[in-house]
PDB file of N, CA and C in Angstrom:
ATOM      1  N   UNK A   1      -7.833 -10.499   8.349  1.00  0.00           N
ATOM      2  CA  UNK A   1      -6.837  -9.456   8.291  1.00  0.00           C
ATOM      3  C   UNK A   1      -7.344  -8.260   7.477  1.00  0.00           C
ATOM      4  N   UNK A   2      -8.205  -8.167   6.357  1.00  0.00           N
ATOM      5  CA  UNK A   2      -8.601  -7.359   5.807  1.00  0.00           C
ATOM      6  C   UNK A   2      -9.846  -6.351   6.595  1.00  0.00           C
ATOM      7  N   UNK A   3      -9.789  -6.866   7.589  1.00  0.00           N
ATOM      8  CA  UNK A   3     -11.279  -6.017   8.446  1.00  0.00           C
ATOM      9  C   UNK A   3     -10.094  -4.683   8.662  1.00  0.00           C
ATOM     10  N   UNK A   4      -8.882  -5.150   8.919  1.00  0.00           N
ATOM     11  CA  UNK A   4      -7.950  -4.101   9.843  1.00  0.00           C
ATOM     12  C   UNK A   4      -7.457  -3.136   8.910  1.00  0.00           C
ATOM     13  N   UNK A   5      -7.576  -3.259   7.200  1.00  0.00           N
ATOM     14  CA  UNK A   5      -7.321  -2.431   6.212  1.00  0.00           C
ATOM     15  C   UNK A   5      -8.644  -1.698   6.198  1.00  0.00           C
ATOM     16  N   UNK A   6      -8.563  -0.164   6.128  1.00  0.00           N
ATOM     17  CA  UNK A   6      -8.968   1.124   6.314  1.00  0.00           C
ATOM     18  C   UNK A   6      -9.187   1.336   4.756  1.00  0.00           C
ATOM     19  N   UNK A   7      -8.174   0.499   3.890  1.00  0.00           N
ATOM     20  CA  UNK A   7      -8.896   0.875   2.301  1.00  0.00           C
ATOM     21  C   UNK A   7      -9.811   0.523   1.978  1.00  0.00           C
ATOM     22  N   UNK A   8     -10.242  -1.000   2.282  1.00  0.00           N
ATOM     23  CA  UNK A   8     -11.174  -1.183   2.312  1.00  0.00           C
ATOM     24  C   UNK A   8     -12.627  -1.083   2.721  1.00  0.00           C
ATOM     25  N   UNK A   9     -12.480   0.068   3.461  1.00  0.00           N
ATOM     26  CA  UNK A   9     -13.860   0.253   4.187  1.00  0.00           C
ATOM     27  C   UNK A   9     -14.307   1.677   3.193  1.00  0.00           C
ATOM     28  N   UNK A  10     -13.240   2.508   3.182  1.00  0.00           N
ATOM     29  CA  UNK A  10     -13.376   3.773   2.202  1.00  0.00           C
ATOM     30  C   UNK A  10     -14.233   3.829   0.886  1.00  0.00           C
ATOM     31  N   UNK A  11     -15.396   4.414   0.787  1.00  0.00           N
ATOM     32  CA  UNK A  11     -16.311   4.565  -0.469  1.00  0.00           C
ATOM     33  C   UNK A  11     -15.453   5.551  -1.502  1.00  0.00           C
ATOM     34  N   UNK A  12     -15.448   5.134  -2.374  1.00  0.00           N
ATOM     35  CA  UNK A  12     -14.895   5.847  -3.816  1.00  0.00           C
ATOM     36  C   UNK A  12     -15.610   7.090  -4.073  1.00  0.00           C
ATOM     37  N   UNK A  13     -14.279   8.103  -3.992  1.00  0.00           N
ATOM     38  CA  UNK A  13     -15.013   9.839  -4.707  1.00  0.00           C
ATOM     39  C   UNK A  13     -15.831   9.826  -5.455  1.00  0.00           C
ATOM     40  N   UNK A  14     -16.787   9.757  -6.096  1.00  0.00           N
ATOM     41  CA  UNK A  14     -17.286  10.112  -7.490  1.00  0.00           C
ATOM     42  C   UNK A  14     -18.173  11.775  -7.827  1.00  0.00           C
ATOM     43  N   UNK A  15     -17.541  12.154  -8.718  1.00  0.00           N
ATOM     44  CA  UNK A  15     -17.514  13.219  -9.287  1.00  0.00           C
ATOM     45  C   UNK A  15     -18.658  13.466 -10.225  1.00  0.00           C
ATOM     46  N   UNK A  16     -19.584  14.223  -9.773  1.00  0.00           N
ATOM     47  CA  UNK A  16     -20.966  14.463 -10.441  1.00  0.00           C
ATOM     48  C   UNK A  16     -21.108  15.274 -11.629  1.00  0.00           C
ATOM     49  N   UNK A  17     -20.470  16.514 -10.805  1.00  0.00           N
ATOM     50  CA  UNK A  17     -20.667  17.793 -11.663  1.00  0.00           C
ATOM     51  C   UNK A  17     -20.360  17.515 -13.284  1.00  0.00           C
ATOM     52  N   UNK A  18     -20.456  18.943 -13.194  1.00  0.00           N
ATOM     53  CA  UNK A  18     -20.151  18.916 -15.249  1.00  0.00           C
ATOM     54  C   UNK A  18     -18.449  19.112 -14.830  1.00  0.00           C
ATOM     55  N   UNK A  19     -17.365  19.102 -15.510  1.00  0.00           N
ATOM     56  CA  UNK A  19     -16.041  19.678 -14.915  1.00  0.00           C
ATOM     57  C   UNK A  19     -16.234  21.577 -15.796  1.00  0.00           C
ATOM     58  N   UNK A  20     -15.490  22.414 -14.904  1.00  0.00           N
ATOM     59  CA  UNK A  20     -15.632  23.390 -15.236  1.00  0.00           C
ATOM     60  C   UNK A  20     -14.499  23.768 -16.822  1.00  0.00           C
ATOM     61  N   UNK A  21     -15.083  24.416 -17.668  1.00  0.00           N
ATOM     62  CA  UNK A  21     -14.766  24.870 -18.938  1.00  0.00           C
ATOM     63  C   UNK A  21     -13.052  25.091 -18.966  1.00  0.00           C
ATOM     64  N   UNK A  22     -12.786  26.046 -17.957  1.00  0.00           N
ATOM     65  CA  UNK A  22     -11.362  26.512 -17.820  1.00  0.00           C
ATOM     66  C   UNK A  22     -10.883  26.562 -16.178  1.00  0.00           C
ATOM     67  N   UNK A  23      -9.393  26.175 -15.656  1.00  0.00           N
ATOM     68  CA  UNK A  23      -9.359  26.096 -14.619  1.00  0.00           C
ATOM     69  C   UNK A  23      -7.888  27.349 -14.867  1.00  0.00           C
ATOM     70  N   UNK A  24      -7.441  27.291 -13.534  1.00  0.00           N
ATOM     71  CA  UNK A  24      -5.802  28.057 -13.665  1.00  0.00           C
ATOM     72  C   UNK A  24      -4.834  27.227 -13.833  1.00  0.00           C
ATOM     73  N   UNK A  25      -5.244  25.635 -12.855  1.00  0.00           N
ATOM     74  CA  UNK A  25      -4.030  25.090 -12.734  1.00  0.00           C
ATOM     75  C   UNK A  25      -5.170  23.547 -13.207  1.00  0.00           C
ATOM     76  N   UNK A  26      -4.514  22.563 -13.996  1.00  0.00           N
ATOM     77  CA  UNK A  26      -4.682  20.885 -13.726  1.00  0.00           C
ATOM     78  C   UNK A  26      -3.691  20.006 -12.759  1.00  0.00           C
ATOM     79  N   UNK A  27      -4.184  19.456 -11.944  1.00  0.00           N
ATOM     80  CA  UNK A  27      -3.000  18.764 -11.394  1.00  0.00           C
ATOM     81  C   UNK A  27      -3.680  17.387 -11.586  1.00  0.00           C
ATOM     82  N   UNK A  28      -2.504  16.332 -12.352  1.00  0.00           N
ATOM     83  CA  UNK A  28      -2.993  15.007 -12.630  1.00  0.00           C
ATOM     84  C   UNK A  28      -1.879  13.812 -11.372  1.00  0.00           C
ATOM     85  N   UNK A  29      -3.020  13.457 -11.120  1.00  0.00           N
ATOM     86  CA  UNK A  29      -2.538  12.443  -9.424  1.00  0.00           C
ATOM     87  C   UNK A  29      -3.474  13.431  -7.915  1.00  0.00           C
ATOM     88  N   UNK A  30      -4.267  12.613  -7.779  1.00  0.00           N
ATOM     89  CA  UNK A  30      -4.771  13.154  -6.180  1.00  0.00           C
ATOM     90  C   UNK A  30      -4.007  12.524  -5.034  1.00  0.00           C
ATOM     91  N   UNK A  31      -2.772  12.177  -5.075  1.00  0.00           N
ATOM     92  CA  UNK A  31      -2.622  11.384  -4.215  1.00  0.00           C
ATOM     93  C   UNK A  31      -1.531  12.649  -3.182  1.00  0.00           C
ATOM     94  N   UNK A  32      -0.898  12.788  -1.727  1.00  0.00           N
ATOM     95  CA  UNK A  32      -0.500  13.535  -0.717  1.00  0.00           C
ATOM     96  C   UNK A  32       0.435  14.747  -1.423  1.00  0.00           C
ATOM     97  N   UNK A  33       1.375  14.062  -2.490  1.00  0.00           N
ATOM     98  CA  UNK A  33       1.387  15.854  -3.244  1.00  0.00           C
ATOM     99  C   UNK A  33       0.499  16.493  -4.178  1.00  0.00           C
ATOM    100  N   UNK A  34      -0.178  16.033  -4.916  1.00  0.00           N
ATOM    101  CA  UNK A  34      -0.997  16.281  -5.990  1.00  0.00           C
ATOM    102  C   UNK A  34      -2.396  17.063  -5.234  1.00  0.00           C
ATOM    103  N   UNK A  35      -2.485  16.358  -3.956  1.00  0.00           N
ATOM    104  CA  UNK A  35      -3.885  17.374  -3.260  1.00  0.00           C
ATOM    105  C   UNK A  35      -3.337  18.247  -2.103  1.00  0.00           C
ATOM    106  N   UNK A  36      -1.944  18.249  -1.890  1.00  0.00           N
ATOM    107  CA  UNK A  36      -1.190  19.463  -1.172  1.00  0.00           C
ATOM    108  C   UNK A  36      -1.142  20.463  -2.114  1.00  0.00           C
ATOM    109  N   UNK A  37      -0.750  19.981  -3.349  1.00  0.00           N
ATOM    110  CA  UNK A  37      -0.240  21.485  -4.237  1.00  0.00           C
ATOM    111  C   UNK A  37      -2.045  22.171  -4.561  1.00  0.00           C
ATOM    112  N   UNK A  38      -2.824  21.475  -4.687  1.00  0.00           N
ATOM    113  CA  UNK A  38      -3.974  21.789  -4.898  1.00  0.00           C
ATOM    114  C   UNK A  38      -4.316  22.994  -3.814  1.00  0.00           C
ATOM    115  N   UNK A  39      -4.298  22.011  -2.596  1.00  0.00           N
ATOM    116  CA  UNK A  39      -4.695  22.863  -1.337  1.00  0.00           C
ATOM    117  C   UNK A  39      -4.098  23.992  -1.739  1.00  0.00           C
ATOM    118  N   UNK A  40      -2.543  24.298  -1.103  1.00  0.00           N
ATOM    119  CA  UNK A  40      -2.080  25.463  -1.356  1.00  0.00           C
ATOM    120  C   UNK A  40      -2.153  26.538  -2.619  1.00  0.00           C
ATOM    121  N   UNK A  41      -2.375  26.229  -3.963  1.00  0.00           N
ATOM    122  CA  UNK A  41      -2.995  27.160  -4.907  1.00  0.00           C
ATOM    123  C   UNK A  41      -3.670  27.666  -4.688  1.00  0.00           C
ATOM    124  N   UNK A  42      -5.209  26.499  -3.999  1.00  0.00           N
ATOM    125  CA  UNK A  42      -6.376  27.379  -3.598  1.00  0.00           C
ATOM    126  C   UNK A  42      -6.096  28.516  -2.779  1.00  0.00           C
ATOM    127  N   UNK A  43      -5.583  27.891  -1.389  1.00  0.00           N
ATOM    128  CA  UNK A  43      -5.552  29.393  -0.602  1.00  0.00           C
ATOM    129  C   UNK A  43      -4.681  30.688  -1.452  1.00  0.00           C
ATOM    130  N   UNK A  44      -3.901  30.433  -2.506  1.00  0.00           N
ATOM    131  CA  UNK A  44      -3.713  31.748  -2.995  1.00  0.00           C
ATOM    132  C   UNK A  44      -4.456  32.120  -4.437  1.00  0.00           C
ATOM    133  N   UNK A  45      -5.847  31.627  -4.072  1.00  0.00           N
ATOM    134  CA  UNK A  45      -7.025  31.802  -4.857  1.00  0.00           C
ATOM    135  C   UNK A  45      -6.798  31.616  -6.426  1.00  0.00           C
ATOM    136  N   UNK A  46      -6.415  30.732  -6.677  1.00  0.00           N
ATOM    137  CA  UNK A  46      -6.570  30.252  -7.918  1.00  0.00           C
ATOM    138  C   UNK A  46      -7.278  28.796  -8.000  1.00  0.00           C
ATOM    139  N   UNK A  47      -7.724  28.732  -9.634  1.00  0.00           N
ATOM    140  CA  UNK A  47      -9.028  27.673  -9.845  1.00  0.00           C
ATOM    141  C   UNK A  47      -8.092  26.053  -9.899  1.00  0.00           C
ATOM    142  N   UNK A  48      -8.588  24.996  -9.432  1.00  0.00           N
ATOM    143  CA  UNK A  48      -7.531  24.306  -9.562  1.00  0.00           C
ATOM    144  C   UNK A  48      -8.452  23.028  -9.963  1.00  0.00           C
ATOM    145  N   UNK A  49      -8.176  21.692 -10.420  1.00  0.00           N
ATOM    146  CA  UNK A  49      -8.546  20.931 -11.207  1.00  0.00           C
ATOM    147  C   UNK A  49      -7.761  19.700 -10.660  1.00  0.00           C
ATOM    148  N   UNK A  50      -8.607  18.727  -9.851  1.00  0.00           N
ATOM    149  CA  UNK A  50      -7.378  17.365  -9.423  1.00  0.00           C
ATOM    150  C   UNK A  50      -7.849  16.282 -10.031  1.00  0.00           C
ATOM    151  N   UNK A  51      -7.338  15.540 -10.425  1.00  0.00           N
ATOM    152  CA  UNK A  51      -7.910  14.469 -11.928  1.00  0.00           C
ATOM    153  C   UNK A  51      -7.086  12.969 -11.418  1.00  0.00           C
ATOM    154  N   UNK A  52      -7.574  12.503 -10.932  1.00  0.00           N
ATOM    155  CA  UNK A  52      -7.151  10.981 -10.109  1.00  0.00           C
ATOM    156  C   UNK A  52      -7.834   9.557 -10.904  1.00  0.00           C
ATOM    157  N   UNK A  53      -7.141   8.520 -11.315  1.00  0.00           N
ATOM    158  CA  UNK A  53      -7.885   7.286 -12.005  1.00  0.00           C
ATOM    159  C   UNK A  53      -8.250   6.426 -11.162  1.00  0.00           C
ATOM    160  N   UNK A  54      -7.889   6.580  -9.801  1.00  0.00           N
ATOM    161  CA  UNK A  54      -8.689   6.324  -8.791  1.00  0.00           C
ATOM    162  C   UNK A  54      -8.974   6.308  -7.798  1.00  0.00           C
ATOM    163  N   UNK A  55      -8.569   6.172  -6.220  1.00  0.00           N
ATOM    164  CA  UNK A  55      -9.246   7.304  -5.341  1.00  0.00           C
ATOM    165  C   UNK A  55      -8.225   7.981  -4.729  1.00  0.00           C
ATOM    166  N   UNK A  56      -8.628   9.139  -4.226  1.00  0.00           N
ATOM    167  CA  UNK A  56      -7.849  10.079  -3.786  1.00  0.00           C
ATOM    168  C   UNK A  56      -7.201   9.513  -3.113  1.00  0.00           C
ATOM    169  N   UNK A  57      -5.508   9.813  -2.859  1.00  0.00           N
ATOM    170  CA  UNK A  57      -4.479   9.067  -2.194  1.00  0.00           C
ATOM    171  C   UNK A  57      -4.621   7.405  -1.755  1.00  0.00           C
ATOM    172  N   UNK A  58      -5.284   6.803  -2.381  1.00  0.00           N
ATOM    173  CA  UNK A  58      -5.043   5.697  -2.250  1.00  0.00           C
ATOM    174  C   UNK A  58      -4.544   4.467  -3.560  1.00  0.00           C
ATOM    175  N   UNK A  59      -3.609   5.334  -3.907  1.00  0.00           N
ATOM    176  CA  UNK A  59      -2.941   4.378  -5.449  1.00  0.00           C
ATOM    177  C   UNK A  59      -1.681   4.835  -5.031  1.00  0.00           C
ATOM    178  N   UNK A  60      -0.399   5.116  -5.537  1.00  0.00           N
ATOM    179  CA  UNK A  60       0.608   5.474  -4.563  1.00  0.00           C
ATOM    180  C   UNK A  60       1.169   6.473  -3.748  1.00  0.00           C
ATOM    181  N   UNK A  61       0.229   6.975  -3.274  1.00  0.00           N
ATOM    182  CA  UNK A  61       0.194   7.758  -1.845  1.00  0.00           C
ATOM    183  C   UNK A  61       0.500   6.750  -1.041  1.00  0.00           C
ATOM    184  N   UNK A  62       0.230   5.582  -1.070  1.00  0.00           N
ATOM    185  CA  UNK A  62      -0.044   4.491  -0.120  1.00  0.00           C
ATOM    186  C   UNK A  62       1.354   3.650  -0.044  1.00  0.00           C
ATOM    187  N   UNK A  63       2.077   4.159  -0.857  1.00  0.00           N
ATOM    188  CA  UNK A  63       3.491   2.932  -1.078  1.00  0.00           C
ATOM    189  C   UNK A  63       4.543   4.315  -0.914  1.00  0.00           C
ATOM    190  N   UNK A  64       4.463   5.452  -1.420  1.00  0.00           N
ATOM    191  CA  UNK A  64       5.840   6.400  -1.022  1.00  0.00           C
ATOM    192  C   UNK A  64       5.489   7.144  -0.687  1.00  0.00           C
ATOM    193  N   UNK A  65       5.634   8.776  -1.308  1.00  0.00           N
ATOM    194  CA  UNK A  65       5.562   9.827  -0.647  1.00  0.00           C
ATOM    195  C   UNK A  65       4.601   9.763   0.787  1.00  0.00           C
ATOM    196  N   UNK A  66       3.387   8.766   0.319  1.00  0.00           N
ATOM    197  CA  UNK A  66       2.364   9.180   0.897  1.00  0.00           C
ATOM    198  C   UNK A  66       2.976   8.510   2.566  1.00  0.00           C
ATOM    199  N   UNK A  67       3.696   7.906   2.842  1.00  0.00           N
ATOM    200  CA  UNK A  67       4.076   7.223   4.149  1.00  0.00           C
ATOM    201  C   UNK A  67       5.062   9.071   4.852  1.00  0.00           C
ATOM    202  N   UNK A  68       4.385   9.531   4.907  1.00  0.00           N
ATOM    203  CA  UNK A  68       5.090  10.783   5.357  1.00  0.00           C
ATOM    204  C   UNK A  68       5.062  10.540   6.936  1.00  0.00           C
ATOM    205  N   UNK A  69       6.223  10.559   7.646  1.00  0.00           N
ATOM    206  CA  UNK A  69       6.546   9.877   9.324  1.00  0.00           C
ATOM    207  C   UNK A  69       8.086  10.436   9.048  1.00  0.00           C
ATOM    208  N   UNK A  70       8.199  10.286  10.741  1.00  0.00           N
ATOM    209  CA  UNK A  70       9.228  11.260  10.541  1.00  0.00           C
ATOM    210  C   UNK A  70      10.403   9.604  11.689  1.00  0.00           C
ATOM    211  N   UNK A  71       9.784   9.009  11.799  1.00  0.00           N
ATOM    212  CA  UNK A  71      10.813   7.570  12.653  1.00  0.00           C
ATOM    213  C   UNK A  71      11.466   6.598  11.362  1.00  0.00           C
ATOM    214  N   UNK A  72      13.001   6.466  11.961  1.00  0.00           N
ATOM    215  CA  UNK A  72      13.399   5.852  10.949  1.00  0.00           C
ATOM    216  C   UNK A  72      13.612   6.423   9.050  1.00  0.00           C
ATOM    217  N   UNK A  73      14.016   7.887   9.219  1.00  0.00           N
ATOM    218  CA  UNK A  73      14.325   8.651   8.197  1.00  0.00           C
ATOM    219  C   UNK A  73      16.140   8.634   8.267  1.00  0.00           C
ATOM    220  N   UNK A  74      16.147   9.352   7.000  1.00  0.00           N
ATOM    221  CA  UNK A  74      17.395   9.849   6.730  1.00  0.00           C
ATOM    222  C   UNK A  74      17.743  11.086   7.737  1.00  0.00           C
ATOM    223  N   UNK A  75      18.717  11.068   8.376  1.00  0.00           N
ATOM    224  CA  UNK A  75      18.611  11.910   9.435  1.00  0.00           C
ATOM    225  C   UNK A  75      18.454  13.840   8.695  1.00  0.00           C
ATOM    226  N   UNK A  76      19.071  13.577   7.245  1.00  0.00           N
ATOM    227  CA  UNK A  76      18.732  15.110   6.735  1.00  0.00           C
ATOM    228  C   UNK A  76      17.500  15.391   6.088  1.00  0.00           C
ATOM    229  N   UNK A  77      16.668  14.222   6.601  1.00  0.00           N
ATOM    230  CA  UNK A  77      14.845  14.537   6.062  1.00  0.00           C
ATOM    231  C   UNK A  77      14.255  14.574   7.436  1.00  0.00           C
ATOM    232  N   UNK A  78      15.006  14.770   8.641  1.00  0.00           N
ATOM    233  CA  UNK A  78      14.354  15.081   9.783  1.00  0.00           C
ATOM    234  C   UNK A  78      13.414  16.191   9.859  1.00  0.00           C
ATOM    235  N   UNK A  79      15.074  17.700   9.849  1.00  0.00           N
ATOM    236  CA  UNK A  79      13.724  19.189   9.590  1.00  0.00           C
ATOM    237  C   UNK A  79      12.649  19.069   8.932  1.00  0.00           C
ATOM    238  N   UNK A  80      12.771  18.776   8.033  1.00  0.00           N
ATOM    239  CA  UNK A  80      11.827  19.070   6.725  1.00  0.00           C
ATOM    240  C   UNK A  80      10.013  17.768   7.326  1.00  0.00           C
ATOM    241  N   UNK A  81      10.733  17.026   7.745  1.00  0.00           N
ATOM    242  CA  UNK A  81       9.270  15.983   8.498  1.00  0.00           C
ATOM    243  C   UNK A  81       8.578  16.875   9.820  1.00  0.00           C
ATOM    244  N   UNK A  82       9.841  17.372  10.483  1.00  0.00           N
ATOM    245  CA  UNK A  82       9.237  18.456  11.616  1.00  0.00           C
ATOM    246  C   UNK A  82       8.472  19.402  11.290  1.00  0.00           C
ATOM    247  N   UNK A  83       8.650  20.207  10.107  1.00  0.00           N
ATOM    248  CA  UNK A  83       8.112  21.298   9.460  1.00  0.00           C
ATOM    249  C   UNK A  83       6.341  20.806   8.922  1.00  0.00           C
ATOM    250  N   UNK A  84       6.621  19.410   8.227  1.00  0.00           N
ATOM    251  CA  UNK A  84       5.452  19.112   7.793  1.00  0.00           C
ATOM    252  C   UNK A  84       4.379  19.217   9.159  1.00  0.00           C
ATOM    253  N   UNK A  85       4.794  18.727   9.692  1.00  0.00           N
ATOM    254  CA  UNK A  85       3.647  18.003  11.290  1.00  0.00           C
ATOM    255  C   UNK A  85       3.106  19.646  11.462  1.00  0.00           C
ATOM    256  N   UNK A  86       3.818  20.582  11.656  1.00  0.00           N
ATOM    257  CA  UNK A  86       3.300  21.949  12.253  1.00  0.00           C
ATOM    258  C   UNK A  86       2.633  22.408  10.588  1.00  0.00           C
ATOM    259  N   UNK A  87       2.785  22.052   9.627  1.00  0.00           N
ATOM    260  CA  UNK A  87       2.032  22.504   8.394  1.00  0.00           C
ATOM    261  C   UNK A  87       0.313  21.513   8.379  1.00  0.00           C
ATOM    262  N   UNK A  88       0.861  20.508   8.689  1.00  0.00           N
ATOM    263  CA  UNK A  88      -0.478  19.107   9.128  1.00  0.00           C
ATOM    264  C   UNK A  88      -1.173  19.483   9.791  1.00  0.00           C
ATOM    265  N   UNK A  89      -1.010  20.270  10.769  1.00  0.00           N
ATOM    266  CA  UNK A  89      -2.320  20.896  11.835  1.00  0.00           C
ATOM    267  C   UNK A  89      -3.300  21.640  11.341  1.00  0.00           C
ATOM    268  N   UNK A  90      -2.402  22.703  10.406  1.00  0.00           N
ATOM    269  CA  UNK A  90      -3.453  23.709   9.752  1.00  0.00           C
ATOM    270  C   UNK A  90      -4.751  22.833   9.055  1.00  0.00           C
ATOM    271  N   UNK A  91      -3.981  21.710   8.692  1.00  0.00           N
ATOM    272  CA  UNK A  91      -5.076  21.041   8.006  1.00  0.00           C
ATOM    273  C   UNK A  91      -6.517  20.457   8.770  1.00  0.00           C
ATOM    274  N   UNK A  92      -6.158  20.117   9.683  1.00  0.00           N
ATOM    275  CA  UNK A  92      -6.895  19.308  10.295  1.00  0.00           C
ATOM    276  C   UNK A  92      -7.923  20.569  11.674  1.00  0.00           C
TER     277      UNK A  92
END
């Protein structure tokens, strides 16, 4: 059963660099909001800093927010799941 888990196949970030002196923003958690708010700072060009204890979205990204689906919601978290999917493209 574990061949069919995807966490397990995933190699761990590791972070080489020196970290830079001063950033604009720290955001502590890499997990689906913590590297959204990241994303979006960047594009309005500020320095940003994501600081995770261990790998990117896979600590609880994986149990809440991070299950972002729009079947079987609260019917007033519908819009707001529709909105994401057309924001999800840009990404990809």
């Amino acid at each position: 059963m574990s061949d069919l888990c995807l966490y397990h196949h995933q190699s761990p970030v590791h972070f080489q660099d020196p970290l830079p002196e001063t950033v604009d923003v720290v955001i502590v958690g890499g997990g689906v909001i913590g590297v959204s708010t990241a994303w979006f700072l960047r594009e309005r060009g500020l320095s940003v800093l994501v600081c995770d204890k261990g790998r990117v979205a896979g600590e609880q990204s994986s149990r809440n927010w991070g299950w972002v689906r729009t079947m079987w919601r609260d019917p007033d978290e519908v819009p707001i799941a529709k909105d994401s999917l057309a924001i999800w493209e840009r990404f990809q």
